Amino acid sequence: NTDPYKDPSHQIMMNAARVTASRMAAPAGAALLYSAAPTDVHAKEAAVDITKVRESILEVIETDQEKRGDGTSLFGTFIRLAWHCSGTYSKEDGSGGSNGARMRFCPEKDWGANAGLDIARSALEPVKAKYPTISYADLYTLAGVVAVEEAGGPEIKFRLGRKDMESGETSPPDGRLPDADKGARVKTIQHIRDIFYRMGFNDREIVALSGAHAMGRCHTEASGYWGPWTFAENSFSTEYYRVLLEEKWTPKTTHNGKPWTGPDQFENANGQLMMLPSDIALIADPEFKKCVEMYAKDEDLFFKDFAAAFGKLLELGVPFAATKPWYKIW
């Protein structure tokens, strides 16, 4: 019997239903999140019509997806862009984070961890040109929010207020973004914790954020790795956790009938799906695995936890200006 979760038509119908619901709810959510009275410091950001910016980001995704015609899209790439802009934060000294949009400059744009993200930044240039009052820092992180929500995921609380830097002089040192492999499982597990603990996340938040791997795929020309994590790479769901637990994962040795020469990765029985060593680490570590099992069984819980953790990630290190209490506005 065919597994309905692996049936592409089932995934397309589920995603369409989620996207329809998301779009119907978006205007009300936007009004609630952006209707607060602005301060003088935020006068420029207040002029941004966030609903129109969102629509333009979605248009970029849909137009690009139609041109590709191969089932891939910018959904996962925009999530990765927002993630990598934000994931450089350190709670120890407050450096890093999405404020500044320093990925536009050296050294961040040339980091190995950011390979391929020039595609995402270039895709958003027409949106920036159309709405010049939004900062690149807000645009890049908002693109990740739109990708999650329009792919059927949870609503992410988001606010404007990030500023752009004029250079990469204040970029943090390289090495703050997570690596896929540290050569040994125990080292990879420790590396994951070191990276996320530095930002202020706990084990449960680590596993929740990892669920974004339900979206997109790896490209050999960017990371050296190949393949999608799930059978529905344009749908935000618990599929990542399900296949991580249910599929049999073995080291990849061949690709298209030839020996695999890329970095160490894992594949399922038919070779159609992949997992990174850092993904396998989530089911090798007992504490991580508890969370994987929990989210695989409960999509509502996963959506709730992901929305909170992703919203937190996007705001790390951002010096939002304090807004006046309503009774002091007049």
mmCIF file of C-alpha atoms in Angstrom:
data_model
loop_
_atom_site.group_PDB
_atom_site.id
_atom_site.type_symbol
_atom_site.label_atom_id
_atom_site.label_comp_id
_atom_site.label_asym_id
_atom_site.label_seq_id
_atom_site.Cartn_x
_atom_site.Cartn_y
_atom_site.Cartn_z
ATOM 1 C CA ASN A 1 0.000 0.000 0.000
ATOM 2 C CA THR A 2 1.148 3.537 -0.742
ATOM 3 C CA ASP A 3 1.982 5.656 2.274
ATOM 4 C CA PRO A 4 -0.291 8.727 1.928
ATOM 5 C CA TYR A 5 2.331 10.903 3.570
ATOM 6 C CA LYS A 6 4.741 10.059 0.770
ATOM 7 C CA ASP A 7 2.139 10.628 -1.952
ATOM 8 C CA PRO A 8 3.024 13.970 -3.614
ATOM 9 C CA SER A 9 -0.622 14.675 -4.447
ATOM 10 C CA HIS A 10 -1.538 14.319 -0.779
ATOM 11 C CA GLN A 11 1.188 16.760 0.211
ATOM 12 C CA ILE A 12 0.141 19.245 -2.472
ATOM 13 C CA MET A 13 -3.487 19.185 -1.292
ATOM 14 C CA MET A 14 -2.469 19.564 2.355
ATOM 15 C CA ASN A 15 -0.134 22.432 1.549
ATOM 16 C CA ALA A 16 -2.758 24.180 -0.565
ATOM 17 C CA ALA A 17 -5.249 24.021 2.282
ATOM 18 C CA ARG A 18 -2.705 25.413 4.726
ATOM 19 C CA VAL A 19 -1.620 28.200 2.395
ATOM 20 C CA THR A 20 -5.240 29.219 1.757
ATOM 21 C CA ALA A 21 -5.903 29.414 5.481
ATOM 22 C CA SER A 22 -2.678 31.331 6.041
ATOM 23 C CA ARG A 23 -3.483 33.932 3.396
ATOM 24 C CA MET A 24 -6.994 34.432 4.668
ATOM 25 C CA ALA A 25 -5.656 35.101 8.165
ATOM 26 C CA ALA A 26 -2.656 37.238 7.189
ATOM 27 C CA PRO A 27 -4.251 40.698 6.990
ATOM 28 C CA ALA A 28 -5.746 40.478 10.484
ATOM 29 C CA GLY A 29 -2.466 39.227 11.936
ATOM 30 C CA ALA A 30 -0.546 41.966 10.206
ATOM 31 C CA ALA A 31 -2.865 44.615 11.568
ATOM 32 C CA LEU A 32 -2.403 43.365 15.104
ATOM 33 C CA LEU A 33 1.374 43.172 14.863
ATOM 34 C CA TYR A 34 2.040 46.492 13.172
ATOM 35 C CA SER A 35 -0.666 48.850 14.420
ATOM 36 C CA ALA A 36 1.232 50.084 17.502
ATOM 37 C CA ALA A 37 1.920 53.807 17.486
ATOM 38 C CA PRO A 38 5.510 54.438 16.298
ATOM 39 C CA THR A 39 8.136 56.483 18.086
ATOM 40 C CA ASP A 40 10.229 59.107 16.331
ATOM 41 C CA VAL A 41 13.088 56.626 16.088
ATOM 42 C CA HIS A 42 10.840 54.285 14.095
ATOM 43 C CA ALA A 43 9.339 56.948 11.836
ATOM 44 C CA LYS A 44 11.051 55.489 8.785
ATOM 45 C CA GLU A 45 9.964 51.924 9.523
ATOM 46 C CA ALA A 46 6.412 53.078 10.253
ATOM 47 C CA ALA A 47 6.061 54.124 6.612
ATOM 48 C CA VAL A 48 6.505 50.506 5.497
ATOM 49 C CA ASP A 49 3.296 48.850 4.317
ATOM 50 C CA ILE A 50 4.091 45.424 5.724
ATOM 51 C CA THR A 51 1.159 43.736 3.991
ATOM 52 C CA LYS A 52 2.340 44.879 0.571
ATOM 53 C CA VAL A 53 5.925 43.858 1.330
ATOM 54 C CA ARG A 54 4.695 40.405 2.319
ATOM 55 C CA GLU A 55 2.711 40.139 -0.907
ATOM 56 C CA SER A 56 5.780 41.081 -2.934
ATOM 57 C CA ILE A 57 7.940 38.497 -1.154
ATOM 58 C CA LEU A 58 5.334 35.832 -1.881
ATOM 59 C CA GLU A 59 5.179 36.940 -5.510
ATOM 60 C CA VAL A 60 8.946 36.478 -5.767
ATOM 61 C CA ILE A 61 8.629 32.933 -4.376
ATOM 62 C CA GLU A 62 5.757 31.964 -6.662
ATOM 63 C CA THR A 63 7.263 33.484 -9.820
ATOM 64 C CA ASP A 64 10.591 31.778 -9.162
ATOM 65 C CA GLN A 65 8.891 28.453 -8.418
ATOM 66 C CA GLU A 66 6.948 28.614 -11.680
ATOM 67 C CA LYS A 67 10.133 29.293 -13.645
ATOM 68 C CA ARG A 68 11.934 26.376 -12.007
ATOM 69 C CA GLY A 69 9.186 23.865 -12.678
ATOM 70 C CA ASP A 70 11.081 21.106 -10.852
ATOM 71 C CA GLY A 71 9.339 21.103 -7.476
ATOM 72 C CA THR A 72 11.987 23.211 -5.756
ATOM 73 C CA SER A 73 11.469 26.756 -4.501
ATOM 74 C CA LEU A 74 12.813 29.659 -2.465
ATOM 75 C CA PHE A 75 10.719 28.700 0.582
ATOM 76 C CA GLY A 76 13.541 26.837 2.300
ATOM 77 C CA THR A 77 16.195 29.249 1.041
ATOM 78 C CA PHE A 78 14.423 32.273 2.554
ATOM 79 C CA ILE A 79 14.106 30.448 5.881
ATOM 80 C CA ARG A 80 17.827 29.694 5.756
ATOM 81 C CA LEU A 81 18.568 33.343 4.917
ATOM 82 C CA ALA A 82 16.648 34.592 7.952
ATOM 83 C CA TRP A 83 18.232 31.887 10.108
ATOM 84 C CA HIS A 84 21.814 32.619 9.083
ATOM 85 C CA CYS A 85 21.356 36.378 9.427
ATOM 86 C CA SER A 86 20.252 35.825 13.017
ATOM 87 C CA GLY A 87 22.228 32.780 14.144
ATOM 88 C CA THR A 88 25.520 34.601 14.691
ATOM 89 C CA TYR A 89 24.345 36.059 17.994
ATOM 90 C CA SER A 90 26.243 35.537 21.234
ATOM 91 C CA LYS A 91 24.596 36.204 24.585
ATOM 92 C CA GLU A 92 28.040 36.598 26.141
ATOM 93 C CA ASP A 93 28.760 39.977 24.563
ATOM 94 C CA GLY A 94 25.597 40.756 22.594
ATOM 95 C CA SER A 95 27.400 40.676 19.261
ATOM 96 C CA GLY A 96 26.004 39.220 16.060
ATOM 97 C CA GLY A 97 22.367 38.731 15.167
ATOM 98 C CA SER A 98 20.167 39.977 12.338
ATOM 99 C CA ASN A 99 20.579 43.680 13.064
ATOM 100 C CA GLY A 100 22.777 45.277 10.401
ATOM 101 C CA ALA A 101 22.167 42.833 7.521
ATOM 102 C CA ARG A 102 25.933 42.400 7.428
ATOM 103 C CA MET A 103 25.636 39.315 5.235
ATOM 104 C CA ARG A 104 25.627 41.739 2.300
ATOM 105 C CA PHE A 105 29.315 42.421 2.939
ATOM 106 C CA CYS A 106 32.598 40.644 3.533
ATOM 107 C CA PRO A 107 33.351 38.661 5.542
ATOM 108 C CA GLU A 108 29.869 37.164 6.150
ATOM 109 C CA LYS A 109 28.838 36.865 2.505
ATOM 110 C CA ASP A 110 31.906 34.716 1.855
ATOM 111 C CA TRP A 111 31.517 32.333 4.806
ATOM 112 C CA GLY A 112 31.150 28.714 3.754
ATOM 113 C CA ALA A 113 28.015 28.427 5.898
ATOM 114 C CA ASN A 114 26.379 31.150 3.788
ATOM 115 C CA ALA A 115 27.181 29.612 0.398
ATOM 116 C CA GLY A 116 24.259 29.936 -1.985
ATOM 117 C CA LEU A 117 22.457 32.628 0.001
ATOM 118 C CA ASP A 118 23.461 35.231 -2.563
ATOM 119 C CA ILE A 119 20.597 33.745 -4.602
ATOM 120 C CA ALA A 120 18.121 34.622 -1.861
ATOM 121 C CA ARG A 121 19.508 38.124 -1.367
ATOM 122 C CA SER A 122 19.431 38.831 -5.101
ATOM 123 C CA ALA A 123 15.854 37.549 -5.352
ATOM 124 C CA LEU A 124 14.778 40.106 -2.752
ATOM 125 C CA GLU A 125 16.417 43.099 -4.450
ATOM 126 C CA PRO A 126 13.278 43.975 -6.487
ATOM 127 C CA VAL A 127 11.277 44.021 -3.244
ATOM 128 C CA LYS A 128 13.810 46.348 -1.623
ATOM 129 C CA ALA A 129 13.724 48.601 -4.686
ATOM 130 C CA LYS A 130 9.927 48.729 -4.566
ATOM 131 C CA TYR A 131 9.833 49.426 -0.823
ATOM 132 C CA PRO A 132 13.085 51.289 -0.051
ATOM 133 C CA THR A 133 11.971 52.304 3.445
ATOM 134 C CA ILE A 134 12.269 48.754 4.771
ATOM 135 C CA SER A 135 15.760 47.884 5.959
ATOM 136 C CA TYR A 136 17.574 44.922 4.468
ATOM 137 C CA ALA A 137 17.762 43.465 7.965
ATOM 138 C CA ASP A 138 13.977 43.565 8.324
ATOM 139 C CA LEU A 139 13.466 42.351 4.755
ATOM 140 C CA TYR A 140 15.730 39.314 5.086
ATOM 141 C CA THR A 141 14.148 38.170 8.346
ATOM 142 C CA LEU A 142 10.610 38.915 7.145
ATOM 143 C CA ALA A 143 11.266 36.747 4.082
ATOM 144 C CA GLY A 144 11.833 33.809 6.419
ATOM 145 C CA VAL A 145 8.600 34.544 8.262
ATOM 146 C CA VAL A 146 6.622 34.737 5.010
ATOM 147 C CA ALA A 147 8.157 31.456 3.822
ATOM 148 C CA VAL A 148 7.142 29.614 6.997
ATOM 149 C CA GLU A 149 3.608 30.992 7.072
ATOM 150 C CA GLU A 150 2.855 30.673 3.357
ATOM 151 C CA ALA A 151 4.086 27.078 3.341
ATOM 152 C CA GLY A 152 1.409 26.201 5.880
ATOM 153 C CA GLY A 153 3.403 26.789 9.047
ATOM 154 C CA PRO A 154 2.512 28.752 12.174
ATOM 155 C CA GLU A 155 2.162 32.511 12.448
ATOM 156 C CA ILE A 156 5.451 34.058 13.558
ATOM 157 C CA LYS A 157 5.335 37.235 15.623
ATOM 158 C CA PHE A 158 7.465 39.807 13.857
ATOM 159 C CA ARG A 159 8.205 43.491 14.273
ATOM 160 C CA LEU A 160 10.161 46.041 12.308
ATOM 161 C CA GLY A 161 13.062 48.002 13.703
ATOM 162 C CA ARG A 162 16.304 46.411 12.527
ATOM 163 C CA LYS A 163 18.875 48.816 11.140
ATOM 164 C CA ASP A 164 21.331 48.339 8.286
ATOM 165 C CA MET A 165 25.083 48.638 8.717
ATOM 166 C CA GLU A 166 27.198 50.227 5.998
ATOM 167 C CA SER A 167 29.900 47.571 6.045
ATOM 168 C CA GLY A 168 30.871 44.246 7.558
ATOM 169 C CA GLU A 169 33.373 45.777 9.973
ATOM 170 C CA THR A 170 31.259 44.803 12.974
ATOM 171 C CA SER A 171 30.600 41.247 11.798
ATOM 172 C CA PRO A 172 31.305 38.579 14.423
ATOM 173 C CA PRO A 173 34.016 35.981 13.783
ATOM 174 C CA ASP A 174 33.325 33.084 11.456
ATOM 175 C CA GLY A 175 32.334 29.786 13.048
ATOM 176 C CA ARG A 176 29.193 30.843 14.883
ATOM 177 C CA LEU A 177 26.771 29.104 12.533
ATOM 178 C CA PRO A 178 26.217 25.348 12.957
ATOM 179 C CA ASP A 179 28.281 22.871 10.959
ATOM 180 C CA ALA A 180 26.668 19.740 9.560
ATOM 181 C CA ASP A 181 29.441 17.461 10.780
ATOM 182 C CA LYS A 182 32.330 17.543 13.228
ATOM 183 C CA GLY A 183 33.833 14.232 12.197
ATOM 184 C CA ALA A 184 32.497 12.168 15.103
ATOM 185 C CA ARG A 185 28.957 11.867 16.421
ATOM 186 C CA VAL A 186 29.820 12.853 19.982
ATOM 187 C CA LYS A 187 31.615 15.954 18.691
ATOM 188 C CA THR A 188 28.719 16.859 16.407
ATOM 189 C CA ILE A 189 26.240 16.574 19.279
ATOM 190 C CA GLN A 190 28.402 18.785 21.480
ATOM 191 C CA HIS A 191 28.866 21.272 18.640
ATOM 192 C CA ILE A 192 25.096 21.598 18.215
ATOM 193 C CA ARG A 193 24.676 22.395 21.894
ATOM 194 C CA ASP A 194 27.625 24.800 21.934
ATOM 195 C CA ILE A 195 26.212 26.767 18.979
ATOM 196 C CA PHE A 196 22.638 27.009 20.265
ATOM 197 C CA TYR A 197 23.462 27.445 23.950
ATOM 198 C CA ARG A 198 25.653 30.411 22.957
ATOM 199 C CA MET A 199 22.506 32.085 21.596
ATOM 200 C CA GLY A 200 20.450 31.217 24.669
ATOM 201 C CA PHE A 201 18.453 28.222 23.399
ATOM 202 C CA ASN A 202 17.770 24.975 25.254
ATOM 203 C CA ASP A 203 17.550 21.401 23.933
ATOM 204 C CA ARG A 204 13.832 21.597 23.200
ATOM 205 C CA GLU A 205 14.251 24.829 21.249
ATOM 206 C CA ILE A 206 17.168 23.292 19.336
ATOM 207 C CA VAL A 207 15.011 20.412 18.124
ATOM 208 C CA ALA A 208 12.077 22.727 17.362
ATOM 209 C CA LEU A 209 14.226 24.991 15.182
ATOM 210 C CA SER A 210 15.708 21.953 13.433
ATOM 211 C CA GLY A 211 12.203 21.157 12.211
ATOM 212 C CA ALA A 212 12.697 23.820 9.547
ATOM 213 C CA HIS A 213 14.550 21.086 7.656
ATOM 214 C CA ALA A 214 11.101 19.939 6.560
ATOM 215 C CA MET A 215 11.582 22.691 3.983
ATOM 216 C CA GLY A 216 13.971 22.824 1.066
ATOM 217 C CA ARG A 217 16.958 20.686 0.184
ATOM 218 C CA CYS A 218 20.740 20.659 0.036
ATOM 219 C CA HIS A 219 22.544 21.543 -3.200
ATOM 220 C CA THR A 220 25.970 20.167 -4.030
ATOM 221 C CA GLU A 221 27.062 23.432 -5.611
ATOM 222 C CA ALA A 222 26.391 25.286 -2.351
ATOM 223 C CA SER A 223 27.072 23.002 0.614
ATOM 224 C CA GLY A 224 28.425 19.897 -1.072
ATOM 225 C CA TYR A 225 25.506 17.861 0.268
ATOM 226 C CA TRP A 226 22.648 16.621 -1.900
ATOM 227 C CA GLY A 227 18.934 16.068 -1.590
ATOM 228 C CA PRO A 228 15.735 16.943 0.278
ATOM 229 C CA TRP A 229 14.960 15.976 3.867
ATOM 230 C CA THR A 230 11.313 15.137 3.161
ATOM 231 C CA PHE A 231 8.989 14.171 0.337
ATOM 232 C CA ALA A 232 7.178 17.520 0.625
ATOM 233 C CA GLU A 233 9.915 20.140 0.654
ATOM 234 C CA ASN A 234 7.539 23.056 0.078
ATOM 235 C CA SER A 235 5.274 22.193 3.012
ATOM 236 C CA PHE A 236 5.956 23.188 6.593
ATOM 237 C CA SER A 237 5.009 20.162 8.689
ATOM 238 C CA THR A 238 6.252 17.504 11.119
ATOM 239 C CA GLU A 239 7.474 15.363 8.225
ATOM 240 C CA TYR A 240 11.115 15.977 9.135
ATOM 241 C CA TYR A 241 10.634 14.303 12.504
ATOM 242 C CA ARG A 242 8.538 11.495 11.096
ATOM 243 C CA VAL A 243 11.004 10.425 8.414
ATOM 244 C CA LEU A 244 13.925 10.928 10.785
ATOM 245 C CA LEU A 245 12.387 8.322 13.089
ATOM 246 C CA GLU A 246 10.765 5.960 10.597
ATOM 247 C CA GLU A 247 13.200 5.712 7.692
ATOM 248 C CA LYS A 248 16.333 3.574 7.820
ATOM 249 C CA TRP A 249 19.343 5.845 7.442
ATOM 250 C CA THR A 250 22.665 4.572 6.087
ATOM 251 C CA PRO A 251 25.802 6.377 4.862
ATOM 252 C CA LYS A 252 25.483 7.572 1.268
ATOM 253 C CA THR A 253 27.954 5.761 -1.011
ATOM 254 C CA THR A 254 26.603 6.305 -4.528
ATOM 255 C CA HIS A 255 24.825 9.023 -6.496
ATOM 256 C CA ASN A 256 23.190 8.515 -9.891
ATOM 257 C CA GLY A 257 24.987 5.210 -10.283
ATOM 258 C CA LYS A 258 28.416 6.622 -9.493
ATOM 259 C CA PRO A 259 30.479 6.663 -6.275
ATOM 260 C CA TRP A 260 29.480 9.486 -3.929
ATOM 261 C CA THR A 261 32.403 11.892 -3.574
ATOM 262 C CA GLY A 262 30.731 14.534 -1.445
ATOM 263 C CA PRO A 263 30.901 14.974 2.335
ATOM 264 C CA ASP A 264 29.515 12.314 4.659
ATOM 265 C CA GLN A 265 25.726 12.255 4.685
ATOM 266 C CA PHE A 266 22.959 9.714 5.145
ATOM 267 C CA GLU A 267 20.212 8.489 2.820
ATOM 268 C CA ASN A 268 17.039 6.456 3.195
ATOM 269 C CA ALA A 269 16.519 3.009 1.655
ATOM 270 C CA ASN A 270 15.678 4.263 -1.848
ATOM 271 C CA GLY A 271 18.181 7.135 -1.816
ATOM 272 C CA GLN A 272 15.549 9.806 -2.403
ATOM 273 C CA LEU A 273 15.910 11.518 0.978
ATOM 274 C CA MET A 274 18.938 12.687 2.909
ATOM 275 C CA MET A 275 19.972 13.545 6.436
ATOM 276 C CA LEU A 276 23.071 15.368 7.604
ATOM 277 C CA PRO A 277 25.212 14.026 10.441
ATOM 278 C CA SER A 278 23.771 16.839 12.558
ATOM 279 C CA ASP A 279 20.246 15.553 11.818
ATOM 280 C CA ILE A 280 21.143 11.997 12.814
ATOM 281 C CA ALA A 281 22.610 13.439 16.006
ATOM 282 C CA LEU A 282 19.081 14.411 17.057
ATOM 283 C CA ILE A 283 18.030 10.766 17.289
ATOM 284 C CA ALA A 284 21.397 9.562 18.618
ATOM 285 C CA ASP A 285 21.266 11.815 21.679
ATOM 286 C CA PRO A 286 18.618 10.650 24.213
ATOM 287 C CA GLU A 287 17.494 14.144 25.246
ATOM 288 C CA PHE A 288 17.218 15.386 21.680
ATOM 289 C CA LYS A 289 15.405 12.211 20.618
ATOM 290 C CA LYS A 290 12.696 12.728 23.262
ATOM 291 C CA CYS A 291 11.850 16.028 21.607
ATOM 292 C CA VAL A 292 11.954 14.535 18.102
ATOM 293 C CA GLU A 293 9.450 11.878 19.184
ATOM 294 C CA MET A 294 7.276 14.480 20.867
ATOM 295 C CA TYR A 295 7.042 16.691 17.783
ATOM 296 C CA ALA A 296 6.544 13.764 15.403
ATOM 297 C CA LYS A 297 3.321 12.959 17.269
ATOM 298 C CA ASP A 298 1.998 16.473 17.850
ATOM 299 C CA GLU A 299 2.013 19.045 15.041
ATOM 300 C CA ASP A 300 0.184 21.666 17.116
ATOM 301 C CA LEU A 301 2.895 21.483 19.778
ATOM 302 C CA PHE A 302 5.635 21.687 17.164
ATOM 303 C CA PHE A 303 4.041 24.713 15.514
ATOM 304 C CA LYS A 304 3.668 26.436 18.876
ATOM 305 C CA ASP A 305 7.258 25.768 19.925
ATOM 306 C CA PHE A 306 8.733 26.572 16.528
ATOM 307 C CA ALA A 307 6.882 29.883 16.306
ATOM 308 C CA ALA A 308 8.218 30.915 19.715
ATOM 309 C CA ALA A 309 11.798 29.776 19.034
ATOM 310 C CA PHE A 310 11.984 31.213 15.506
ATOM 311 C CA GLY A 311 10.524 34.524 16.625
ATOM 312 C CA LYS A 312 13.109 34.614 19.414
ATOM 313 C CA LEU A 313 15.923 33.802 16.973
ATOM 314 C CA LEU A 314 15.022 36.646 14.623
ATOM 315 C CA GLU A 315 15.162 39.206 17.427
ATOM 316 C CA LEU A 316 18.433 38.166 19.065
ATOM 317 C CA GLY A 317 20.701 41.166 19.479
ATOM 318 C CA VAL A 318 18.268 43.636 17.909
ATOM 319 C CA PRO A 319 18.126 46.924 19.887
ATOM 320 C CA PHE A 320 14.457 47.677 19.313
ATOM 321 C CA ALA A 321 13.536 51.174 20.407
ATOM 322 C CA ALA A 322 11.232 51.262 23.410
ATOM 323 C CA THR A 323 7.699 52.334 22.541
ATOM 324 C CA LYS A 324 5.754 54.765 24.690
ATOM 325 C CA PRO A 325 2.913 53.380 26.808
ATOM 326 C CA TRP A 326 -0.471 54.166 25.214
ATOM 327 C CA TYR A 327 -1.284 56.671 27.959
ATOM 328 C CA LYS A 328 1.789 58.766 27.074
ATOM 329 C CA ILE A 329 1.124 58.987 23.358
ATOM 330 C CA TRP A 330 -1.063 62.097 23.651
#
